[in-house]
């Protein structure tokens, strides 16, 4: 019997799917404290999180039975991937399940910012009526700069092309064909995109390379009156730099659904009426929640049962035929790992695994990881 800890919210239908599984015992502890999860994580084979629970070395060191972490969502910056891999723990996310919702909230923030919708709403509800102070700008024929042309960025390009916008994109990791397919002019550098865009939206993961992509040093390269949108990950645009831009008028507006610290009650940007904030609700639609929950549960169950984890972020992709060849060795590797740990007296700093026969011709990273876990 596998034990699964659900530490953050997932859809009720997904929970029901877990509970129906005869080989799984489920504990739902939404909002669990850091102290409690550290005290009990050793009991569980799987953990399901969203973006709040930090899966770091401290937690992984205590998670002696943990086989898989399911991230209900796309970003994994709250999970230490190298550390999870070193512990033999699979990390799986749900990259396709909330693409539409994430794209749509970015569009919503863009339109709300350009047309002063939030300020106008608050104004009229205060008992006043005046139109002239809420003059906005159209999106039509404006240049939209898209940083990151992956799943969400590509969908954004298709949607905003229909608005009659000119598209320019920066993504050094994709082919020219993707730019062409999405109708985007390719920016060779980030600076080129900053200098040419009337509106900028970002759709990248949070990494050392993407952190603070707009900052105090390149703020001056933005067009005067540029509008910024971040519905990807907190910290991709430096908040102090954005605040300075809003104050000076360099930045006309900033719409953001993600924050450097979550949850939060204070932010330097809250004082600006033209900075529209939402509490990371990009994936909070009925459709996305259902899709996210269903997918994360499927990946977790597959991982526990030794089946293909299609969305594993720390394992190579492997086809079904190859997996059927590798699967018996996964179970064997875990058992051998446990035996080795019990008989070896000295501290284990590295493991060498030699493969012979048919298995030697296959991708063995999953077997390696399972041996380490054992």
mmCIF file of C-alpha atoms in Angstrom:
data_model
loop_
_atom_site.group_PDB
_atom_site.id
_atom_site.type_symbol
_atom_site.label_atom_id
_atom_site.label_comp_id
_atom_site.label_asym_id
_atom_site.label_seq_id
_atom_site.Cartn_x
_atom_site.Cartn_y
_atom_site.Cartn_z
ATOM 1 C CA UNK A 1 0.000 0.000 0.000
ATOM 2 C CA UNK A 2 1.430 3.356 -1.073
ATOM 3 C CA UNK A 3 0.910 6.471 1.057
ATOM 4 C CA UNK A 4 0.287 9.763 -0.725
ATOM 5 C CA UNK A 5 0.368 13.170 0.973
ATOM 6 C CA UNK A 6 -1.609 15.934 -0.737
ATOM 7 C CA UNK A 7 -0.106 19.081 0.776
ATOM 8 C CA UNK A 8 -1.789 21.702 -1.403
ATOM 9 C CA UNK A 9 -5.126 22.062 -3.136
ATOM 10 C CA UNK A 10 -6.022 19.887 -6.107
ATOM 11 C CA UNK A 11 -9.441 19.378 -7.670
ATOM 12 C CA UNK A 12 -11.964 17.230 -5.779
ATOM 13 C CA UNK A 13 -12.347 14.915 -8.786
ATOM 14 C CA UNK A 14 -8.608 14.259 -8.693
ATOM 15 C CA UNK A 15 -8.760 13.449 -4.974
ATOM 16 C CA UNK A 16 -11.644 11.076 -5.695
ATOM 17 C CA UNK A 17 -9.509 9.369 -8.332
ATOM 18 C CA UNK A 18 -6.770 8.808 -5.778
ATOM 19 C CA UNK A 19 -9.192 7.474 -3.185
ATOM 20 C CA UNK A 20 -10.568 4.937 -5.670
ATOM 21 C CA UNK A 21 -7.120 3.406 -6.114
ATOM 22 C CA UNK A 22 -6.980 0.222 -4.049
ATOM 23 C CA UNK A 23 -3.204 0.338 -3.683
ATOM 24 C CA UNK A 24 -3.093 3.907 -2.328
ATOM 25 C CA UNK A 25 -3.754 5.466 1.067
ATOM 26 C CA UNK A 26 -4.337 9.221 0.847
ATOM 27 C CA UNK A 27 -3.847 11.971 3.431
ATOM 28 C CA UNK A 28 -5.120 15.412 2.403
ATOM 29 C CA UNK A 29 -3.461 18.131 4.478
ATOM 30 C CA UNK A 30 -3.960 21.330 2.500
ATOM 31 C CA UNK A 31 -2.134 24.209 4.180
ATOM 32 C CA UNK A 32 0.179 21.915 6.136
ATOM 33 C CA UNK A 33 2.879 23.791 8.062
ATOM 34 C CA UNK A 34 6.573 23.414 7.342
ATOM 35 C CA UNK A 35 7.133 21.931 10.784
ATOM 36 C CA UNK A 36 4.425 19.304 10.379
ATOM 37 C CA UNK A 37 5.462 18.187 6.912
ATOM 38 C CA UNK A 38 9.060 17.741 8.066
ATOM 39 C CA UNK A 39 7.809 15.606 10.955
ATOM 40 C CA UNK A 40 5.648 13.269 8.856
ATOM 41 C CA UNK A 41 7.160 13.164 5.356
ATOM 42 C CA UNK A 42 9.124 10.006 6.210
ATOM 43 C CA UNK A 43 5.835 8.078 6.142
ATOM 44 C CA UNK A 44 4.979 8.846 2.512
ATOM 45 C CA UNK A 45 5.788 7.374 -0.887
ATOM 46 C CA UNK A 46 4.454 10.364 -2.834
ATOM 47 C CA UNK A 47 3.885 14.070 -2.266
ATOM 48 C CA UNK A 48 1.611 16.381 -4.265
ATOM 49 C CA UNK A 49 2.328 20.126 -4.097
ATOM 50 C CA UNK A 50 1.597 23.340 -5.948
ATOM 51 C CA UNK A 51 3.878 26.359 -5.488
ATOM 52 C CA UNK A 52 4.003 27.001 -1.716
ATOM 53 C CA UNK A 53 5.580 23.881 -0.191
ATOM 54 C CA UNK A 54 9.364 23.940 -0.580
ATOM 55 C CA UNK A 55 10.757 20.557 -1.546
ATOM 56 C CA UNK A 56 14.381 21.173 -0.599
ATOM 57 C CA UNK A 57 17.304 19.173 0.757
ATOM 58 C CA UNK A 58 16.014 19.348 4.327
ATOM 59 C CA UNK A 59 12.692 17.815 3.351
ATOM 60 C CA UNK A 60 14.198 15.258 0.981
ATOM 61 C CA UNK A 61 16.696 14.083 3.607
ATOM 62 C CA UNK A 62 13.758 13.205 5.855
ATOM 63 C CA UNK A 63 11.659 11.643 3.070
ATOM 64 C CA UNK A 64 13.175 8.171 3.276
ATOM 65 C CA UNK A 65 10.322 6.449 1.392
ATOM 66 C CA UNK A 66 9.549 9.191 -1.126
ATOM 67 C CA UNK A 67 9.468 7.997 -4.740
ATOM 68 C CA UNK A 68 7.782 10.855 -6.564
ATOM 69 C CA UNK A 69 6.790 14.506 -6.120
ATOM 70 C CA UNK A 70 3.848 15.623 -8.240
ATOM 71 C CA UNK A 71 3.750 19.351 -8.991
ATOM 72 C CA UNK A 72 0.170 20.399 -9.746
ATOM 73 C CA UNK A 73 1.149 23.073 -12.240
ATOM 74 C CA UNK A 74 4.019 23.900 -14.534
ATOM 75 C CA UNK A 75 6.745 25.776 -12.644
ATOM 76 C CA UNK A 76 9.063 23.798 -10.381
ATOM 77 C CA UNK A 77 11.146 26.553 -8.762
ATOM 78 C CA UNK A 78 9.874 25.492 -5.307
ATOM 79 C CA UNK A 79 11.438 22.055 -5.865
ATOM 80 C CA UNK A 80 15.173 21.415 -5.756
ATOM 81 C CA UNK A 81 15.404 19.248 -8.870
ATOM 82 C CA UNK A 82 19.097 18.260 -8.598
ATOM 83 C CA UNK A 83 18.601 17.328 -4.940
ATOM 84 C CA UNK A 84 15.494 15.287 -5.748
ATOM 85 C CA UNK A 85 17.416 13.480 -8.473
ATOM 86 C CA UNK A 86 20.281 12.777 -6.070
ATOM 87 C CA UNK A 87 17.744 11.274 -3.665
ATOM 88 C CA UNK A 88 16.258 9.114 -6.415
ATOM 89 C CA UNK A 89 12.958 11.006 -6.330
ATOM 90 C CA UNK A 90 11.063 11.586 -9.564
ATOM 91 C CA UNK A 91 9.630 15.083 -10.034
ATOM 92 C CA UNK A 92 6.667 15.380 -12.402
ATOM 93 C CA UNK A 93 4.732 18.508 -13.332
ATOM 94 C CA UNK A 94 1.635 19.172 -15.458
ATOM 95 C CA UNK A 95 2.929 21.368 -18.281
ATOM 96 C CA UNK A 96 -0.038 21.248 -20.662
ATOM 97 C CA UNK A 97 -2.944 21.322 -18.252
ATOM 98 C CA UNK A 98 -3.172 25.058 -17.551
ATOM 99 C CA UNK A 99 -1.692 26.530 -20.741
ATOM 100 C CA UNK A 100 -4.917 28.162 -21.908
ATOM 101 C CA UNK A 101 -5.758 29.603 -18.482
ATOM 102 C CA UNK A 102 -2.244 31.007 -17.999
ATOM 103 C CA UNK A 103 -2.347 32.600 -21.428
ATOM 104 C CA UNK A 104 -5.795 34.084 -20.863
ATOM 105 C CA UNK A 105 -4.939 35.743 -17.557
ATOM 106 C CA UNK A 106 -1.933 37.399 -19.191
ATOM 107 C CA UNK A 107 -4.241 38.722 -21.905
ATOM 108 C CA UNK A 108 -6.702 39.861 -19.244
ATOM 109 C CA UNK A 109 -3.996 41.776 -17.381
ATOM 110 C CA UNK A 110 -2.837 43.295 -20.648
ATOM 111 C CA UNK A 111 -6.287 44.581 -21.588
ATOM 112 C CA UNK A 112 -7.118 45.694 -18.036
ATOM 113 C CA UNK A 113 -3.882 47.692 -17.923
ATOM 114 C CA UNK A 114 -4.257 49.252 -21.360
ATOM 115 C CA UNK A 115 -7.860 50.335 -20.709
ATOM 116 C CA UNK A 116 -7.589 51.294 -17.004
ATOM 117 C CA UNK A 117 -10.378 48.846 -16.175
ATOM 118 C CA UNK A 118 -9.548 48.308 -12.495
ATOM 119 C CA UNK A 119 -9.131 52.011 -11.726
ATOM 120 C CA UNK A 120 -12.332 52.857 -13.615
ATOM 121 C CA UNK A 121 -14.243 50.149 -11.740
ATOM 122 C CA UNK A 122 -13.085 51.447 -8.361
ATOM 123 C CA UNK A 123 -13.852 55.035 -9.386
ATOM 124 C CA UNK A 124 -17.443 54.461 -10.466
ATOM 125 C CA UNK A 125 -18.164 52.366 -7.363
ATOM 126 C CA UNK A 126 -17.057 55.294 -5.217
ATOM 127 C CA UNK A 127 -20.061 57.219 -6.581
ATOM 128 C CA UNK A 128 -18.206 59.255 -9.210
ATOM 129 C CA UNK A 129 -18.600 59.437 -12.974
ATOM 130 C CA UNK A 130 -15.954 60.778 -15.301
ATOM 131 C CA UNK A 131 -14.607 59.288 -18.512
ATOM 132 C CA UNK A 132 -11.846 61.640 -19.577
ATOM 133 C CA UNK A 133 -9.455 60.614 -16.794
ATOM 134 C CA UNK A 134 -9.479 56.992 -18.006
ATOM 135 C CA UNK A 135 -8.173 57.417 -21.526
ATOM 136 C CA UNK A 136 -6.435 54.167 -22.467
ATOM 137 C CA UNK A 137 -4.739 52.757 -25.533
ATOM 138 C CA UNK A 138 -5.660 50.121 -28.105
ATOM 139 C CA UNK A 139 -3.718 46.919 -28.645
ATOM 140 C CA UNK A 140 -4.361 47.077 -32.391
ATOM 141 C CA UNK A 141 -1.156 47.654 -34.406
ATOM 142 C CA UNK A 142 0.968 47.853 -31.252
ATOM 143 C CA UNK A 143 4.125 45.748 -31.043
ATOM 144 C CA UNK A 144 3.886 42.924 -28.528
ATOM 145 C CA UNK A 145 7.180 41.557 -27.248
ATOM 146 C CA UNK A 146 6.971 37.939 -26.085
ATOM 147 C CA UNK A 147 9.832 36.643 -23.943
ATOM 148 C CA UNK A 148 9.721 32.851 -24.131
ATOM 149 C CA UNK A 149 8.026 31.166 -27.075
ATOM 150 C CA UNK A 150 7.178 27.804 -25.524
ATOM 151 C CA UNK A 151 3.669 26.438 -25.024
ATOM 152 C CA UNK A 152 2.153 29.524 -23.382
ATOM 153 C CA UNK A 153 4.203 32.036 -25.358
ATOM 154 C CA UNK A 154 3.189 30.391 -28.637
ATOM 155 C CA UNK A 155 -0.474 30.408 -27.644
ATOM 156 C CA UNK A 156 -0.140 34.074 -26.688
ATOM 157 C CA UNK A 157 1.263 34.819 -30.150
ATOM 158 C CA UNK A 158 -1.679 33.131 -31.876
ATOM 159 C CA UNK A 159 -4.244 34.898 -29.689
ATOM 160 C CA UNK A 160 -2.725 38.371 -29.998
ATOM 161 C CA UNK A 161 -2.213 38.075 -33.747
ATOM 162 C CA UNK A 162 -6.011 38.071 -33.901
ATOM 163 C CA UNK A 163 -5.964 41.455 -32.122
ATOM 164 C CA UNK A 164 -3.965 42.872 -35.012
ATOM 165 C CA UNK A 165 -0.752 43.234 -33.021
ATOM 166 C CA UNK A 166 2.749 43.104 -34.468
ATOM 167 C CA UNK A 167 4.715 40.317 -32.793
ATOM 168 C CA UNK A 168 8.363 40.103 -31.830
ATOM 169 C CA UNK A 169 9.739 37.337 -29.626
ATOM 170 C CA UNK A 170 12.957 36.487 -27.825
ATOM 171 C CA UNK A 171 13.823 32.879 -27.077
ATOM 172 C CA UNK A 172 17.398 31.674 -27.682
ATOM 173 C CA UNK A 173 16.449 28.026 -27.175
ATOM 174 C CA UNK A 174 14.015 27.406 -30.022
ATOM 175 C CA UNK A 175 14.321 27.078 -33.780
ATOM 176 C CA UNK A 176 13.611 29.729 -36.386
ATOM 177 C CA UNK A 177 10.752 27.522 -37.588
ATOM 178 C CA UNK A 178 8.859 28.113 -34.316
ATOM 179 C CA UNK A 179 9.151 31.882 -34.733
ATOM 180 C CA UNK A 180 7.892 31.584 -38.297
ATOM 181 C CA UNK A 181 5.037 29.256 -37.342
ATOM 182 C CA UNK A 182 3.826 31.720 -34.690
ATOM 183 C CA UNK A 183 4.124 34.776 -36.905
ATOM 184 C CA UNK A 184 6.806 36.374 -34.736
ATOM 185 C CA UNK A 185 9.799 38.393 -35.791
ATOM 186 C CA UNK A 186 12.851 36.954 -34.044
ATOM 187 C CA UNK A 187 14.688 39.280 -31.656
ATOM 188 C CA UNK A 188 18.348 38.281 -31.679
ATOM 189 C CA UNK A 189 18.884 39.791 -28.235
ATOM 190 C CA UNK A 190 16.728 40.713 -25.254
ATOM 191 C CA UNK A 191 17.736 44.344 -25.713
ATOM 192 C CA UNK A 192 16.311 44.318 -29.240
ATOM 193 C CA UNK A 193 12.944 43.176 -27.900
ATOM 194 C CA UNK A 194 12.978 45.755 -25.091
ATOM 195 C CA UNK A 195 13.716 48.590 -27.512
ATOM 196 C CA UNK A 196 11.002 47.666 -30.040
ATOM 197 C CA UNK A 197 8.044 46.578 -27.887
ATOM 198 C CA UNK A 198 5.035 48.656 -26.827
ATOM 199 C CA UNK A 199 3.870 45.837 -24.549
ATOM 200 C CA UNK A 200 6.025 43.047 -23.103
ATOM 201 C CA UNK A 201 4.788 39.740 -21.714
ATOM 202 C CA UNK A 202 7.029 37.008 -20.318
ATOM 203 C CA UNK A 203 6.464 33.251 -20.403
ATOM 204 C CA UNK A 204 9.584 31.502 -19.123
ATOM 205 C CA UNK A 205 10.489 29.278 -16.190
ATOM 206 C CA UNK A 206 12.343 30.850 -13.268
ATOM 207 C CA UNK A 207 16.061 30.153 -13.623
ATOM 208 C CA UNK A 208 19.321 31.988 -12.993
ATOM 209 C CA UNK A 209 19.158 33.190 -16.601
ATOM 210 C CA UNK A 210 15.591 34.508 -16.455
ATOM 211 C CA UNK A 211 15.614 36.065 -12.972
ATOM 212 C CA UNK A 212 15.420 39.891 -13.133
ATOM 213 C CA UNK A 213 15.297 39.986 -16.931
ATOM 214 C CA UNK A 214 14.093 43.567 -16.670
ATOM 215 C CA UNK A 215 16.216 45.344 -14.087
ATOM 216 C CA UNK A 216 17.770 48.673 -13.141
ATOM 217 C CA UNK A 217 20.522 48.232 -15.729
ATOM 218 C CA UNK A 218 18.305 47.755 -18.784
ATOM 219 C CA UNK A 219 15.285 49.805 -17.671
ATOM 220 C CA UNK A 220 16.406 52.726 -19.850
ATOM 221 C CA UNK A 221 16.245 50.527 -22.961
ATOM 222 C CA UNK A 222 12.475 50.160 -22.695
ATOM 223 C CA UNK A 223 10.237 52.325 -24.847
ATOM 224 C CA UNK A 224 8.700 55.260 -23.005
ATOM 225 C CA UNK A 225 5.213 54.274 -21.839
ATOM 226 C CA UNK A 226 5.751 50.536 -22.237
ATOM 227 C CA UNK A 227 3.294 48.158 -20.595
ATOM 228 C CA UNK A 228 4.579 45.031 -18.830
ATOM 229 C CA UNK A 229 2.809 41.765 -17.999
ATOM 230 C CA UNK A 230 4.122 38.881 -15.895
ATOM 231 C CA UNK A 231 1.874 35.864 -15.419
ATOM 232 C CA UNK A 232 4.754 33.366 -15.444
ATOM 233 C CA UNK A 233 6.945 33.314 -12.309
ATOM 234 C CA UNK A 234 7.654 35.926 -9.640
ATOM 235 C CA UNK A 235 10.932 37.801 -9.926
ATOM 236 C CA UNK A 236 11.363 37.615 -13.704
ATOM 237 C CA UNK A 237 10.954 41.395 -13.715
ATOM 238 C CA UNK A 238 12.795 43.069 -10.842
ATOM 239 C CA UNK A 239 10.143 44.711 -8.653
ATOM 240 C CA UNK A 240 12.340 47.615 -7.541
ATOM 241 C CA UNK A 241 13.179 48.416 -11.162
ATOM 242 C CA UNK A 242 9.520 48.183 -12.179
ATOM 243 C CA UNK A 243 8.554 50.488 -9.294
ATOM 244 C CA UNK A 244 11.157 53.003 -10.448
ATOM 245 C CA UNK A 245 9.804 52.787 -13.995
ATOM 246 C CA UNK A 246 6.217 53.308 -12.836
ATOM 247 C CA UNK A 247 7.273 56.267 -10.727
ATOM 248 C CA UNK A 248 9.125 57.970 -13.579
ATOM 249 C CA UNK A 249 6.492 57.163 -16.200
ATOM 250 C CA UNK A 250 8.899 55.051 -18.224
ATOM 251 C CA UNK A 251 6.515 52.140 -17.581
ATOM 252 C CA UNK A 252 2.856 52.997 -18.182
ATOM 253 C CA UNK A 253 1.490 49.944 -16.389
ATOM 254 C CA UNK A 254 2.390 46.576 -14.917
ATOM 255 C CA UNK A 255 -0.015 43.657 -14.716
ATOM 256 C CA UNK A 256 1.211 40.737 -12.641
ATOM 257 C CA UNK A 257 -0.224 37.508 -11.292
ATOM 258 C CA UNK A 258 2.998 36.191 -9.738
ATOM 259 C CA UNK A 259 5.156 37.519 -6.916
ATOM 260 C CA UNK A 260 8.704 37.168 -5.616
ATOM 261 C CA UNK A 261 7.260 35.987 -2.300
ATOM 262 C CA UNK A 262 4.012 34.021 -2.086
ATOM 263 C CA UNK A 263 1.800 34.505 -0.197
ATOM 264 C CA UNK A 264 2.480 38.142 0.636
ATOM 265 C CA UNK A 265 0.731 41.082 2.281
ATOM 266 C CA UNK A 266 3.133 43.889 1.388
ATOM 267 C CA UNK A 267 4.827 44.894 -1.851
ATOM 268 C CA UNK A 268 6.540 48.018 -3.134
ATOM 269 C CA UNK A 269 4.242 47.892 -6.178
ATOM 270 C CA UNK A 270 0.970 48.012 -4.227
ATOM 271 C CA UNK A 271 1.148 51.810 -3.957
ATOM 272 C CA UNK A 272 0.828 52.241 -7.734
ATOM 273 C CA UNK A 273 -2.697 52.415 -9.156
ATOM 274 C CA UNK A 274 -1.348 51.426 -12.572
ATOM 275 C CA UNK A 275 0.137 48.197 -11.187
ATOM 276 C CA UNK A 276 -2.597 45.555 -11.298
ATOM 277 C CA UNK A 277 -1.983 42.549 -9.053
ATOM 278 C CA UNK A 278 -3.746 39.219 -8.688
ATOM 279 C CA UNK A 279 -2.840 36.452 -6.185
ATOM 280 C CA UNK A 280 -1.361 33.869 -8.591
ATOM 281 C CA UNK A 281 -4.695 32.802 -10.054
ATOM 282 C CA UNK A 282 -3.443 32.046 -13.567
ATOM 283 C CA UNK A 283 -4.381 28.390 -13.284
ATOM 284 C CA UNK A 284 -7.446 29.013 -11.129
ATOM 285 C CA UNK A 285 -10.175 28.133 -13.584
ATOM 286 C CA UNK A 286 -12.524 25.171 -13.361
ATOM 287 C CA UNK A 287 -11.057 23.720 -16.523
ATOM 288 C CA UNK A 288 -7.407 24.121 -15.548
ATOM 289 C CA UNK A 289 -7.942 22.821 -12.017
ATOM 290 C CA UNK A 290 -9.638 19.717 -13.353
ATOM 291 C CA UNK A 291 -6.894 19.144 -15.923
ATOM 292 C CA UNK A 292 -4.059 19.820 -13.456
ATOM 293 C CA UNK A 293 -5.510 17.527 -10.811
ATOM 294 C CA UNK A 294 -6.208 14.688 -13.212
ATOM 295 C CA UNK A 295 -2.755 14.860 -14.771
ATOM 296 C CA UNK A 296 -0.780 15.110 -11.528
ATOM 297 C CA UNK A 297 -2.657 12.158 -10.024
ATOM 298 C CA UNK A 298 -2.022 10.070 -13.139
ATOM 299 C CA UNK A 299 1.708 10.839 -13.078
ATOM 300 C CA UNK A 300 1.998 10.098 -9.345
ATOM 301 C CA UNK A 301 0.197 6.770 -9.651
ATOM 302 C CA UNK A 302 2.330 5.829 -12.654
ATOM 303 C CA UNK A 303 5.473 6.656 -10.716
ATOM 304 C CA UNK A 304 4.420 4.603 -7.709
ATOM 305 C CA UNK A 305 3.461 1.631 -9.857
ATOM 306 C CA UNK A 306 6.660 1.647 -11.875
ATOM 307 C CA UNK A 307 4.974 2.826 -15.064
ATOM 308 C CA UNK A 308 5.882 5.630 -17.468
ATOM 309 C CA UNK A 309 5.911 9.103 -15.908
ATOM 310 C CA UNK A 310 5.363 11.122 -19.063
ATOM 311 C CA UNK A 311 5.984 14.546 -17.537
ATOM 312 C CA UNK A 312 9.000 13.754 -15.347
ATOM 313 C CA UNK A 313 11.313 16.777 -15.370
ATOM 314 C CA UNK A 314 14.388 14.992 -14.014
ATOM 315 C CA UNK A 315 14.255 11.885 -16.198
ATOM 316 C CA UNK A 316 14.670 11.508 -19.963
ATOM 317 C CA UNK A 317 11.606 10.847 -22.071
ATOM 318 C CA UNK A 318 11.195 7.151 -22.832
ATOM 319 C CA UNK A 319 8.815 5.364 -25.186
ATOM 320 C CA UNK A 320 6.480 2.580 -24.103
ATOM 321 C CA UNK A 321 8.412 -0.183 -25.888
ATOM 322 C CA UNK A 322 11.676 0.888 -24.292
ATOM 323 C CA UNK A 323 9.979 1.204 -20.923
ATOM 324 C CA UNK A 324 8.721 -2.386 -21.049
ATOM 325 C CA UNK A 325 12.323 -3.529 -21.503
ATOM 326 C CA UNK A 326 13.615 -1.339 -18.676
ATOM 327 C CA UNK A 327 10.784 -1.900 -16.169
ATOM 328 C CA UNK A 328 12.004 -5.221 -14.640
ATOM 329 C CA UNK A 329 15.399 -3.657 -14.017
ATOM 330 C CA UNK A 330 13.812 -0.723 -12.177
ATOM 331 C CA UNK A 331 12.439 -3.050 -9.500
ATOM 332 C CA UNK A 332 15.697 -4.999 -9.376
ATOM 333 C CA UNK A 333 17.754 -1.805 -9.036
ATOM 334 C CA UNK A 334 15.770 -0.622 -6.013
ATOM 335 C CA UNK A 335 16.180 -3.979 -4.261
ATOM 336 C CA UNK A 336 19.914 -4.108 -5.013
ATOM 337 C CA UNK A 337 20.270 -0.544 -3.757
ATOM 338 C CA UNK A 338 18.653 -1.493 -0.450
ATOM 339 C CA UNK A 339 20.886 -4.561 -0.073
ATOM 340 C CA UNK A 340 24.015 -2.570 -0.883
ATOM 341 C CA UNK A 341 23.101 0.089 1.677
ATOM 342 C CA UNK A 342 22.641 -2.547 4.390
ATOM 343 C CA UNK A 343 25.913 -4.408 3.811
ATOM 344 C CA UNK A 344 28.192 -1.449 3.050
ATOM 345 C CA UNK A 345 29.794 -0.139 6.246
ATOM 346 C CA UNK A 346 31.574 2.919 4.826
ATOM 347 C CA UNK A 347 29.685 6.092 3.817
ATOM 348 C CA UNK A 348 28.410 5.784 0.232
ATOM 349 C CA UNK A 349 29.604 8.708 -1.896
ATOM 350 C CA UNK A 350 29.101 7.259 -5.391
ATOM 351 C CA UNK A 351 27.686 4.221 -7.141
ATOM 352 C CA UNK A 352 28.838 2.644 -10.417
ATOM 353 C CA UNK A 353 26.324 0.529 -12.324
ATOM 354 C CA UNK A 354 27.411 -1.704 -15.212
ATOM 355 C CA UNK A 355 24.849 -2.851 -17.764
ATOM 356 C CA UNK A 356 25.101 -5.892 -20.038
ATOM 357 C CA UNK A 357 22.817 -7.367 -22.655
ATOM 358 C CA UNK A 358 19.644 -5.762 -23.989
ATOM 359 C CA UNK A 359 19.344 -3.289 -21.107
ATOM 360 C CA UNK A 360 22.747 -1.829 -22.008
ATOM 361 C CA UNK A 361 21.255 -0.510 -25.256
ATOM 362 C CA UNK A 362 18.450 1.368 -23.481
ATOM 363 C CA UNK A 363 18.182 4.697 -21.672
ATOM 364 C CA UNK A 364 19.014 3.703 -18.082
ATOM 365 C CA UNK A 365 18.671 6.985 -16.163
ATOM 366 C CA UNK A 366 15.448 5.788 -14.534
ATOM 367 C CA UNK A 367 17.160 2.585 -13.381
ATOM 368 C CA UNK A 368 20.109 4.600 -12.031
ATOM 369 C CA UNK A 369 17.771 6.893 -10.120
ATOM 370 C CA UNK A 370 15.855 3.972 -8.612
ATOM 371 C CA UNK A 371 19.074 2.303 -7.472
ATOM 372 C CA UNK A 372 20.073 5.499 -5.679
ATOM 373 C CA UNK A 373 16.632 5.664 -4.080
ATOM 374 C CA UNK A 374 16.967 2.066 -2.833
#
